[in-house]
mmCIF file of C-alpha atoms (C1' of nucleotides) in Angstrom:
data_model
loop_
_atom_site.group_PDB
_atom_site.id
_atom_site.type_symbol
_atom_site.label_atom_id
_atom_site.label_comp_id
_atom_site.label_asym_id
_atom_site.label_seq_id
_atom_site.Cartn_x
_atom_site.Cartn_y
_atom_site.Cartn_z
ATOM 1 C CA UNK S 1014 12.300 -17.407 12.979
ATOM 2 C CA UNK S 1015 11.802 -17.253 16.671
ATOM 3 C CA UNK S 1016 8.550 -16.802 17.317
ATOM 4 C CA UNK S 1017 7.987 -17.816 20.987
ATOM 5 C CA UNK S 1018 9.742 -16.294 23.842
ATOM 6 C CA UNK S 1019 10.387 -13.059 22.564
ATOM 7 C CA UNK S 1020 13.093 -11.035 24.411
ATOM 8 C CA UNK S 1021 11.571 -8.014 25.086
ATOM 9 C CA UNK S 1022 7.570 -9.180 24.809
ATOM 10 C CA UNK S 1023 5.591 -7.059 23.197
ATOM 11 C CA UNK S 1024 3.346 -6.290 25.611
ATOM 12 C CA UNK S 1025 5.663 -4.821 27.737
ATOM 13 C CA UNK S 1026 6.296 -2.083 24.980
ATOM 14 C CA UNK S 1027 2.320 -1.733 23.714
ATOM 15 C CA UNK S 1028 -0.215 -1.929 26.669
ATOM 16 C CA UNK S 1029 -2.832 -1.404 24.433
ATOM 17 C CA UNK S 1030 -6.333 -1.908 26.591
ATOM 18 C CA UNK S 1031 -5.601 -4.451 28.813
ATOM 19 C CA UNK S 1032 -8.426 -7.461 28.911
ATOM 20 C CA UNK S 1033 -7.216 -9.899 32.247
ATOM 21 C CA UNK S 1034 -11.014 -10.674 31.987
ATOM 22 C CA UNK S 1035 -9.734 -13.560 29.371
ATOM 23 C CA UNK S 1036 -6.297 -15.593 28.989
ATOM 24 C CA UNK S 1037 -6.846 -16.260 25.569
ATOM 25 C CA UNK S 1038 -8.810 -15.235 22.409
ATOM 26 C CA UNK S 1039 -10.543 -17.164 19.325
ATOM 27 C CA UNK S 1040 -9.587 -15.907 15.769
ATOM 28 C CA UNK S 1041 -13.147 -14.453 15.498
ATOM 29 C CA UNK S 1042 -12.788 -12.778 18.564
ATOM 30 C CA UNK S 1043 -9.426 -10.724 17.580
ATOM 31 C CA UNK S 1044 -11.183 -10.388 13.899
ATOM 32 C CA UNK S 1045 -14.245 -8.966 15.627
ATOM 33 C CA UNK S 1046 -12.533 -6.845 17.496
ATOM 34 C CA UNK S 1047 -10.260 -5.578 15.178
ATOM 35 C CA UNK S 1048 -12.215 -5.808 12.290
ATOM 36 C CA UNK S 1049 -9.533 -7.849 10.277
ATOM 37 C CA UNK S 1050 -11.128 -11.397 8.400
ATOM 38 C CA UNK S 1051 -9.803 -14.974 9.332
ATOM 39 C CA UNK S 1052 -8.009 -14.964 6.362
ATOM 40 C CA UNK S 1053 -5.641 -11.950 6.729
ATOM 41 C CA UNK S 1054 -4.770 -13.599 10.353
ATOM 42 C CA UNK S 1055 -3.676 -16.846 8.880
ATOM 43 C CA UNK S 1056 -2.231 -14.875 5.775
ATOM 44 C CA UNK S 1057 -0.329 -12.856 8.685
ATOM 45 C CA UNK S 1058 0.797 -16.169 10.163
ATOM 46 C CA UNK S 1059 2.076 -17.766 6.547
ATOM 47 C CA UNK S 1060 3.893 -14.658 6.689
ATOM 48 C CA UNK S 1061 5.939 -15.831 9.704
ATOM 49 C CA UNK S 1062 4.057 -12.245 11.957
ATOM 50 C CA UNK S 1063 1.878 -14.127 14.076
ATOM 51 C CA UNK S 1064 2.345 -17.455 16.053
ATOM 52 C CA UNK S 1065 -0.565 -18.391 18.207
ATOM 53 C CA UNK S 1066 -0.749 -22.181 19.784
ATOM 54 C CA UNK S 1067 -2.691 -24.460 18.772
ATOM 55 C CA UNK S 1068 -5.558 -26.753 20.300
ATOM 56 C CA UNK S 1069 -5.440 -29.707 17.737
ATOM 57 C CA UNK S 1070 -6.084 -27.750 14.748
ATOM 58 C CA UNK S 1071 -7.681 -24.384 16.264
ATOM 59 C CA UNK S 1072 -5.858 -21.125 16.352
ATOM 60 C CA UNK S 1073 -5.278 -20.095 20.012
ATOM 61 C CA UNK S 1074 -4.352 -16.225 20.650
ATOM 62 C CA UNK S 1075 -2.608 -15.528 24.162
ATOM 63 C CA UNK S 1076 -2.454 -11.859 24.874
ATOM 64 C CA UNK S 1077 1.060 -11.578 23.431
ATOM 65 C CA UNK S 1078 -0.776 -12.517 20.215
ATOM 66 C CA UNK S 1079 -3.397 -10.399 20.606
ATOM 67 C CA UNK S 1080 -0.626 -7.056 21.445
ATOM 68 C CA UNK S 1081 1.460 -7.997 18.669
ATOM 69 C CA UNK S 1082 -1.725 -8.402 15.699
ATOM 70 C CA UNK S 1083 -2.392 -4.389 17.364
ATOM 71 C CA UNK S 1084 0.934 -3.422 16.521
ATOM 72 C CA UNK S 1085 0.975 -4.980 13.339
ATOM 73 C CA UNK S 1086 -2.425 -3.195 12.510
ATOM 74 C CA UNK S 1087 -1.001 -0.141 13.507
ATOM 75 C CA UNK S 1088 1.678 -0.606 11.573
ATOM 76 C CA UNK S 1089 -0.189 -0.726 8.239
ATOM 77 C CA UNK S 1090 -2.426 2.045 8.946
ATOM 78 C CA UNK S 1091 1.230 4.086 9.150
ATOM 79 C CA UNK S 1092 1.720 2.775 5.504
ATOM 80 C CA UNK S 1093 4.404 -0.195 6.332
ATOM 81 C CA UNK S 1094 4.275 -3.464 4.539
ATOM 82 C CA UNK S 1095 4.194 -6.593 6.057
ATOM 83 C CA UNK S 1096 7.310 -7.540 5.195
ATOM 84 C CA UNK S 1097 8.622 -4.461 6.826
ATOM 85 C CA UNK S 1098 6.087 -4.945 10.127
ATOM 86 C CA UNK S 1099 8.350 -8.402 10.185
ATOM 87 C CA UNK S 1100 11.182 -7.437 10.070
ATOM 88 C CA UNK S 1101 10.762 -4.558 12.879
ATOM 89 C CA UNK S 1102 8.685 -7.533 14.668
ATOM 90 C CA UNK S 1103 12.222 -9.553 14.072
ATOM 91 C CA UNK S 1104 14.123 -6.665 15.698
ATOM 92 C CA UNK S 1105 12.509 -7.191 19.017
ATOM 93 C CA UNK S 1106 13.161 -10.815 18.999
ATOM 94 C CA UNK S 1107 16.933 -11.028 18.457
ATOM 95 C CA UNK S 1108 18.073 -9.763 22.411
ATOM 96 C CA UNK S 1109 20.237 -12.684 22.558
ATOM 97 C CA UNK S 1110 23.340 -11.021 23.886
ATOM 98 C CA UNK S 1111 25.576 -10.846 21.120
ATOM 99 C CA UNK S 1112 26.656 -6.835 21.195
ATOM 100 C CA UNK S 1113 27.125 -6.586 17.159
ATOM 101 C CA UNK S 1114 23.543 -7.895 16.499
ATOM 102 C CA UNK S 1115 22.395 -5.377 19.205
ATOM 103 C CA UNK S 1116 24.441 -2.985 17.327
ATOM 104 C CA UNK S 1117 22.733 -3.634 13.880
ATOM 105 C CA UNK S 1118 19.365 -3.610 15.778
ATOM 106 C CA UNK S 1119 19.699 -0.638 17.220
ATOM 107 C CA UNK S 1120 20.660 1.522 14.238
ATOM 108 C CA UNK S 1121 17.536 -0.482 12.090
ATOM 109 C CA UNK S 1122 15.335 0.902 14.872
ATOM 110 C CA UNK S 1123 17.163 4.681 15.019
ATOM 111 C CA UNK S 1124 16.073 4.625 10.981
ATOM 112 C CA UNK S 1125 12.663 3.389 11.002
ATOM 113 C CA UNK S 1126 11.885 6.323 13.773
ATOM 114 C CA UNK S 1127 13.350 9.259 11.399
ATOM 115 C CA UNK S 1128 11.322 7.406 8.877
ATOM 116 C CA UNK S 1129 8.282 7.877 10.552
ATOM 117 C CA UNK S 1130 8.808 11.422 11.477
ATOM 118 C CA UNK S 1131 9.320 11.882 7.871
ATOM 119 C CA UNK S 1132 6.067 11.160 7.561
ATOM 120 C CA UNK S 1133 4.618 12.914 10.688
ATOM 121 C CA UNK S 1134 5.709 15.564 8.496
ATOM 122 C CA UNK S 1135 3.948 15.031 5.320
ATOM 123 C CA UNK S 1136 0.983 14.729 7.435
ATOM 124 C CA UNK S 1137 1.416 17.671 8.836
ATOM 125 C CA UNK S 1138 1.695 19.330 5.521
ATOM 126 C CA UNK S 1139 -1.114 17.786 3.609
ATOM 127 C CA UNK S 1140 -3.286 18.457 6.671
ATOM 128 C CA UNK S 1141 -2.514 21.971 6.795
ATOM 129 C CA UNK S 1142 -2.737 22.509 3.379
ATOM 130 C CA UNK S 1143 -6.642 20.552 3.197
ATOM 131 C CA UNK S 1144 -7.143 22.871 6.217
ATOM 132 C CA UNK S 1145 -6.309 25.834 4.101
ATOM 133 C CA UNK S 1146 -8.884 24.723 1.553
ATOM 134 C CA UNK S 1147 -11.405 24.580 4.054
ATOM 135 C CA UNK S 1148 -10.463 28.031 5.041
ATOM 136 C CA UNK S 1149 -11.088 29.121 1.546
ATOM 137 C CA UNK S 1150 -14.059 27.262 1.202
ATOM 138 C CA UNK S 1151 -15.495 28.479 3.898
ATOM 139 C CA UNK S 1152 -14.754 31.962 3.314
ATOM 140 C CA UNK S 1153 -16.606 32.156 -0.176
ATOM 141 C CA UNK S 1154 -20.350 31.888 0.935
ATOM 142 C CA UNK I 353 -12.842 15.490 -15.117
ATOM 143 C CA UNK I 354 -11.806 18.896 -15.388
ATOM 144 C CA UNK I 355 -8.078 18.470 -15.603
ATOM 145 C CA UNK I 356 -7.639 22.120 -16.676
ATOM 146 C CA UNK I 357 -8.344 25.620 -14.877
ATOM 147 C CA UNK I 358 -8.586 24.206 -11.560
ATOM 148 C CA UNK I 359 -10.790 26.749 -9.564
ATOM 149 C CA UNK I 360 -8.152 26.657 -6.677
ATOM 150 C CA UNK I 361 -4.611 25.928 -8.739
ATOM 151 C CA UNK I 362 -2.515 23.475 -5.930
ATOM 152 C CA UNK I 363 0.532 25.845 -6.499
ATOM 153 C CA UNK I 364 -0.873 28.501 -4.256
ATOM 154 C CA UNK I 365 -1.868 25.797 -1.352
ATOM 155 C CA UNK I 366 1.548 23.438 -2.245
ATOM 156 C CA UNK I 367 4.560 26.423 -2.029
ATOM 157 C CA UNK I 368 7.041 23.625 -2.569
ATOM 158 C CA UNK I 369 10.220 24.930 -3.484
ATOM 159 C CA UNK I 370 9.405 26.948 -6.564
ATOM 160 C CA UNK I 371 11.426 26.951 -9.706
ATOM 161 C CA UNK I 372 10.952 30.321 -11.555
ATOM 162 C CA UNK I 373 14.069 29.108 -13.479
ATOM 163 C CA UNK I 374 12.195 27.377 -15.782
ATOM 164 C CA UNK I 375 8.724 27.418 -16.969
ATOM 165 C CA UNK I 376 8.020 24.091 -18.177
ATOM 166 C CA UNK I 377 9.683 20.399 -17.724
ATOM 167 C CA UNK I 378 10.364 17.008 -19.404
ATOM 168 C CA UNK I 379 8.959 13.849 -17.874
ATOM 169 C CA UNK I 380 12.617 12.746 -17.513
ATOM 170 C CA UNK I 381 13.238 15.904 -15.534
ATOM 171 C CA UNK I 382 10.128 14.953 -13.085
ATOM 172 C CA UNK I 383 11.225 11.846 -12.751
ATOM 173 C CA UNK I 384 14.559 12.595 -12.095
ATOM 174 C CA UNK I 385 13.828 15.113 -9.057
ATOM 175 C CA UNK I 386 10.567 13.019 -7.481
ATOM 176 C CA UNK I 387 12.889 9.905 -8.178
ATOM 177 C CA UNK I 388 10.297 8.042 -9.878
ATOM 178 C CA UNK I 389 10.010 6.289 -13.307
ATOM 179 C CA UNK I 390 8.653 7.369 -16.631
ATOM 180 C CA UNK I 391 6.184 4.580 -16.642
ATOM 181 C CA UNK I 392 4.870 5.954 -13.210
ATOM 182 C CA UNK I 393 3.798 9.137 -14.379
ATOM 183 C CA UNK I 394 2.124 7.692 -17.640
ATOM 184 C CA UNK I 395 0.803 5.466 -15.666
ATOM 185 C CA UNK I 396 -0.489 8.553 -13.435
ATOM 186 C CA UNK I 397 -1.969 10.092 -16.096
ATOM 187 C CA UNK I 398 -3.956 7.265 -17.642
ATOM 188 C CA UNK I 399 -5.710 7.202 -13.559
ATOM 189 C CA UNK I 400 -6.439 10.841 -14.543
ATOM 190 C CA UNK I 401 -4.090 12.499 -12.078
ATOM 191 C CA UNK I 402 -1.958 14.573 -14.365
ATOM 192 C CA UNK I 403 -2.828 15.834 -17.525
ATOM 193 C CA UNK I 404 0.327 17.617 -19.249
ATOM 194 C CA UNK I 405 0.001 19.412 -22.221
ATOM 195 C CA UNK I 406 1.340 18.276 -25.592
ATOM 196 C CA UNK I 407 4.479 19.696 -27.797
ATOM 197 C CA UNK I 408 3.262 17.120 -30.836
ATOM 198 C CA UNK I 409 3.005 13.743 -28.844
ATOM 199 C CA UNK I 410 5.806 14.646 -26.173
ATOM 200 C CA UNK I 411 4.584 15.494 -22.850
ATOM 201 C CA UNK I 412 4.883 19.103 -21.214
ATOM 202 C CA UNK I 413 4.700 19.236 -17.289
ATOM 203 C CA UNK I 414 3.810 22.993 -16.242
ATOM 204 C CA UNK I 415 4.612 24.097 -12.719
ATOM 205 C CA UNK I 416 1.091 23.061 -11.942
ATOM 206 C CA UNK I 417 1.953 20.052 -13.225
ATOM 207 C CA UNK I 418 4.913 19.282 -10.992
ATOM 208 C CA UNK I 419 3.428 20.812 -7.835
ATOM 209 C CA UNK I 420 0.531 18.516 -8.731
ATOM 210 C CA UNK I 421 2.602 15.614 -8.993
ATOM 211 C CA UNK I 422 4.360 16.510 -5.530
ATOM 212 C CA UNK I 423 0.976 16.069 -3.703
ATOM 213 C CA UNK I 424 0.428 12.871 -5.169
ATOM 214 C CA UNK I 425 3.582 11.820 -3.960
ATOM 215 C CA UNK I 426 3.441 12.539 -0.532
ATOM 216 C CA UNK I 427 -0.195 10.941 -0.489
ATOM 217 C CA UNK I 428 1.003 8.210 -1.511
ATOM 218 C CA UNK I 429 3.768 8.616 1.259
ATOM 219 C CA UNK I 430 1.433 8.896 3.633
ATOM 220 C CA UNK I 431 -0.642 6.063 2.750
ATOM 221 C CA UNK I 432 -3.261 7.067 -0.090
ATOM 222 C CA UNK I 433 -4.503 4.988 -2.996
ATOM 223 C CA UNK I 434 -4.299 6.688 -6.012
ATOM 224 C CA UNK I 435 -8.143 6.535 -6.600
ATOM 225 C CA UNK I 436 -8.099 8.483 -3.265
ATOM 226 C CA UNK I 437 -5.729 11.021 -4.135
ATOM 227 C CA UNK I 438 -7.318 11.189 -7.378
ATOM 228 C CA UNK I 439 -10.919 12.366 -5.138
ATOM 229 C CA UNK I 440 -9.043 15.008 -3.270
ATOM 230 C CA UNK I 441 -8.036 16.317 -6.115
ATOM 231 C CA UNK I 442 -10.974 16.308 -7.943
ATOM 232 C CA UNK I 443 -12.302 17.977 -4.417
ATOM 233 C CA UNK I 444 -9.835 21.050 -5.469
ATOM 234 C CA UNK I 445 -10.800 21.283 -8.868
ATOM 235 C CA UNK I 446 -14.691 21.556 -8.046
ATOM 236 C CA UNK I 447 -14.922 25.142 -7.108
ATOM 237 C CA UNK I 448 -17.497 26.250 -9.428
ATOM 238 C CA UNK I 449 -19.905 27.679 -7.021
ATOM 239 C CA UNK I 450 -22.607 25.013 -6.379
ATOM 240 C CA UNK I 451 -22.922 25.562 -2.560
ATOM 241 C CA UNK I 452 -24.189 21.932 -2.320
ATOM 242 C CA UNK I 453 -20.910 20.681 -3.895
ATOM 243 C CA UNK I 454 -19.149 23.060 -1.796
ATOM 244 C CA UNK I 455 -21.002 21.474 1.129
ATOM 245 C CA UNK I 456 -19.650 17.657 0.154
ATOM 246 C CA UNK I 457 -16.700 18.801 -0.659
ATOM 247 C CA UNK I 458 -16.013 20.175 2.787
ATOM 248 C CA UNK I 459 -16.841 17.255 4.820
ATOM 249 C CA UNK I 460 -15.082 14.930 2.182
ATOM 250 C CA UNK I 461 -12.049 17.647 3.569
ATOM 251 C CA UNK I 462 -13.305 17.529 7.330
ATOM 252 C CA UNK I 463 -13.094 13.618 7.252
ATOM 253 C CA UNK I 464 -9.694 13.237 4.847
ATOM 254 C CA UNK I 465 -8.515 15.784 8.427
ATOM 255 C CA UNK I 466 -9.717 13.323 10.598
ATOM 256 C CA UNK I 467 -8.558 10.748 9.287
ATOM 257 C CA UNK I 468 -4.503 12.163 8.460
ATOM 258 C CA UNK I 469 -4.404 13.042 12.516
ATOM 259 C CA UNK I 470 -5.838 9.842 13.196
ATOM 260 C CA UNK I 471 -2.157 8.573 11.370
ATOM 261 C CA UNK I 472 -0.553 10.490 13.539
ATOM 262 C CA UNK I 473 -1.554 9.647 16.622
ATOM 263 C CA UNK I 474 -0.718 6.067 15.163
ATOM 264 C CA UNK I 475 2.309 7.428 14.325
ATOM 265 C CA UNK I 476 3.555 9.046 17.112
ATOM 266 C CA UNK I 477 2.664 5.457 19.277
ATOM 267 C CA UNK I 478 4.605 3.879 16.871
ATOM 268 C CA UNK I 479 7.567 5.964 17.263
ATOM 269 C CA UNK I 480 7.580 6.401 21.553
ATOM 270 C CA UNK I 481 7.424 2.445 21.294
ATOM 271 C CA UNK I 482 10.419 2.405 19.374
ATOM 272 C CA UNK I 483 12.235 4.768 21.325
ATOM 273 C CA UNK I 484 11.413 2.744 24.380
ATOM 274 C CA UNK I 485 12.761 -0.542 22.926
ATOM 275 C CA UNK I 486 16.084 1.818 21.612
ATOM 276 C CA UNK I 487 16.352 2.545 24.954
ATOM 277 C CA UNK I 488 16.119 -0.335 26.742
ATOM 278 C CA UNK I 489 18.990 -1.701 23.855
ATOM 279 C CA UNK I 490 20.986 1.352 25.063
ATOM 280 C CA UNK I 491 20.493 0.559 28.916
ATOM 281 C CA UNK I 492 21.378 -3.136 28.707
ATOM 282 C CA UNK I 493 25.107 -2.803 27.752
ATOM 283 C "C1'" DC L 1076 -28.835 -38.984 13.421
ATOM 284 C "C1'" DC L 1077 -28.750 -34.861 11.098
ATOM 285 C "C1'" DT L 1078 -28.031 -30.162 10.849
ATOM 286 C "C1'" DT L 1079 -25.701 -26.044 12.223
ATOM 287 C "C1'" DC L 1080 -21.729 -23.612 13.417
ATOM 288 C "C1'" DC L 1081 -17.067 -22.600 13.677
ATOM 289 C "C1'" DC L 1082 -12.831 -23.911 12.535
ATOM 290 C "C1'" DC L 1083 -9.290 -25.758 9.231
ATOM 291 C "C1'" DT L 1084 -6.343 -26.207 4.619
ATOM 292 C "C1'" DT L 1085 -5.396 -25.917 -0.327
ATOM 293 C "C1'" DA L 1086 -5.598 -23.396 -4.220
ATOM 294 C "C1'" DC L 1087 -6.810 -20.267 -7.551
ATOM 295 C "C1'" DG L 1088 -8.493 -15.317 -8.382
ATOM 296 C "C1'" DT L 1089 -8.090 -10.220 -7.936
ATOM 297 C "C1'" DG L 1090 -7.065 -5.137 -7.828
ATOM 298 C "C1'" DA L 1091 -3.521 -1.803 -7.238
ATOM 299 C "C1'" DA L 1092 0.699 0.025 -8.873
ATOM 300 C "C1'" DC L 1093 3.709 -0.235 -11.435
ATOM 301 C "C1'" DG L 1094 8.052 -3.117 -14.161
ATOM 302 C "C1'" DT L 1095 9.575 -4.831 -18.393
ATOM 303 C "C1'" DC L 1096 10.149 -5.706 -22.884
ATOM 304 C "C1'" DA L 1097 9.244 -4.535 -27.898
ATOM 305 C "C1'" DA L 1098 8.616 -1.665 -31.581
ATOM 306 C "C1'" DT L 1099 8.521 3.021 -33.215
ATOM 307 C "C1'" DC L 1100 9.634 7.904 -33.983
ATOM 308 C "C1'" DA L 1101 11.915 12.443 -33.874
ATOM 309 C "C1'" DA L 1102 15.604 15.364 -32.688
ATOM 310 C "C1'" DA L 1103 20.395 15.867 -31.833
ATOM 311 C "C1'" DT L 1104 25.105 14.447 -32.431
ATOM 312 C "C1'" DT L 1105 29.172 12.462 -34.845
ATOM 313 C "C1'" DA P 854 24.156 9.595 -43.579
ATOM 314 C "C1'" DA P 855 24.282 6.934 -39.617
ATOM 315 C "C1'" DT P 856 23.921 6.603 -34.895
ATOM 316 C "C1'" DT P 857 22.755 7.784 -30.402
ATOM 317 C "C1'" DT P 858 19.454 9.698 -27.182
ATOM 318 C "C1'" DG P 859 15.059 10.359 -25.276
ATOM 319 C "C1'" DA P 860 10.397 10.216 -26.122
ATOM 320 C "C1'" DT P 861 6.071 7.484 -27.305
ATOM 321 C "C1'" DT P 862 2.425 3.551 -27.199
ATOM 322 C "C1'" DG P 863 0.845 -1.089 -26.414
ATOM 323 C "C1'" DA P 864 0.934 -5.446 -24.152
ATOM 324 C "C1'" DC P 865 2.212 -8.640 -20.935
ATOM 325 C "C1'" DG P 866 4.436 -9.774 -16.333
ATOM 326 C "C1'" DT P 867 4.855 -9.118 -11.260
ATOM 327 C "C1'" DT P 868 4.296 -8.305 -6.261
ATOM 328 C "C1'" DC P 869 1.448 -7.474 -2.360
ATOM 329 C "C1'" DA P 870 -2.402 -8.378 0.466
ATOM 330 C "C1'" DC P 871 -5.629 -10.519 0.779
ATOM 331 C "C1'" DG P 872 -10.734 -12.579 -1.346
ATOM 332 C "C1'" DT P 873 -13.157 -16.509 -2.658
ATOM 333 C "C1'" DA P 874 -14.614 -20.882 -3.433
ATOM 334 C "C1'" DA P 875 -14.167 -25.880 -2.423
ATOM 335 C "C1'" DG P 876 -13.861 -29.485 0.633
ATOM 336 C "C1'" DG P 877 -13.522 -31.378 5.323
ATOM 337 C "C1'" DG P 878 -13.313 -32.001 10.688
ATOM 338 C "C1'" DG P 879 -15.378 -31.751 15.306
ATOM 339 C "C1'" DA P 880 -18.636 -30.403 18.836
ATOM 340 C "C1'" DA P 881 -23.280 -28.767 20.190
ATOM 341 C "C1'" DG P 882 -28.231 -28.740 19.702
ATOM 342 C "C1'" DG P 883 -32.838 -30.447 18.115
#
DNA sequence: CCTTCCCCTTACGTGAACGTCAATCAAATT
DNA sequence: AATTTGATTGACGTTCACGTAAGGGGAAGG
């Protein structure tokens, strides 16, 4: 479980709002401003998604933290589990070189976008189809 | 919870592929085109989701039924509780002229709108993020 | 010094969404 | 007539994603 030194950081790939005003974040800063509890961050970190350092015994979040709890986030809100956030958080760490493993990656990655425009689609649908009921509901006054 | 006579029947909004082959089907049938278990559906119907009629104690899924059961499914795909998908469809089956109902109704719609394109925009970052990272696999060979 | 915060860990509890027997029944097949 | 097939209803088990005490440490303020 590699979870420092990612290959291909995160941030590089999610430049979510930038904030060089700090270098590194409590957990009741990220939890305020994501509006997640203490205890789904260190549930997310038994989990093996999260790594931040440690001062003593005190959670410290860099910024790599901070972009990679957004993705996860985001993640959920598109319906994944955690265990699936993981292992696409997994995929980005394992640019070691070896061509097969790049391979597997890749194709991993190629499935998890059709999934999601799978369910672009069924958005798409069920929001037309409320939109159609609003139609109609408008209409009958 | 008016499970029958829904003011505006989901068949006319949900055109899935119809099936004017047959007229009514078996829960095994369901289960075998949605791809989801027996216990599932029951399970369904004791949330108050479906309500099939009855051939003795067997259960009888009318095309209502099914198309019913094929929004539920994709609201789950895209991310619903049940007890959520059980309030939008209570918010078709509610057409019974109150205009203040009407009124709730249509915001309860207006938000559920909101809230689907929200996913997509989610989505879609989700997916351009991936692509990047496939890319950058492809470009390092 | 004592209280007030904020942080920590360990551990058990919980709601959602089913899975998994177990026992039963009715219709269809051999 | 006996068996297989597919349906039913409980009732209990399970996984996920945390919630909720319960107990404790360290620094800052009165």
């Amino acid at each position: 479980m590699p979870m420092n030194a990612p290959a291909f950081p995160l941030e590089a790939l999610a430049p979510i709002d930038q904030r060089p005003d700090r270098d590194s974040f409590t957990i009741s800063d990220l939890c305020a401003e994501f509006s997640v509890t203490p205890r789904a961050l260190r549930f997310y970190e038994d989990e093996g998604l999260i790594g931040p350092e440690r001062r003593g015994t005190t959670r410290i979040y860099s910024h790599r933290d901070r972009a990679r709890l957004a993705w996860i986030l985001r993640g959920k809100r598109v319906g994944f589990s955690l265990a699936e956030i993981r292992e696409m958080i997994d995929l980005y760490d394992v640019g070691d070189g070896r061509s097969t493993q790049k391979q597997f990656t890749l194709e991993r990655c190629l499935e998890r976008i059709e999934l999601l425009e799978n369910q672009k689609r069924d958005i798409d649908a069920h929001i037309t189809e409320l939109q159609q009921f609003v139609d109609l509901l408008k209409s009958s006054d």
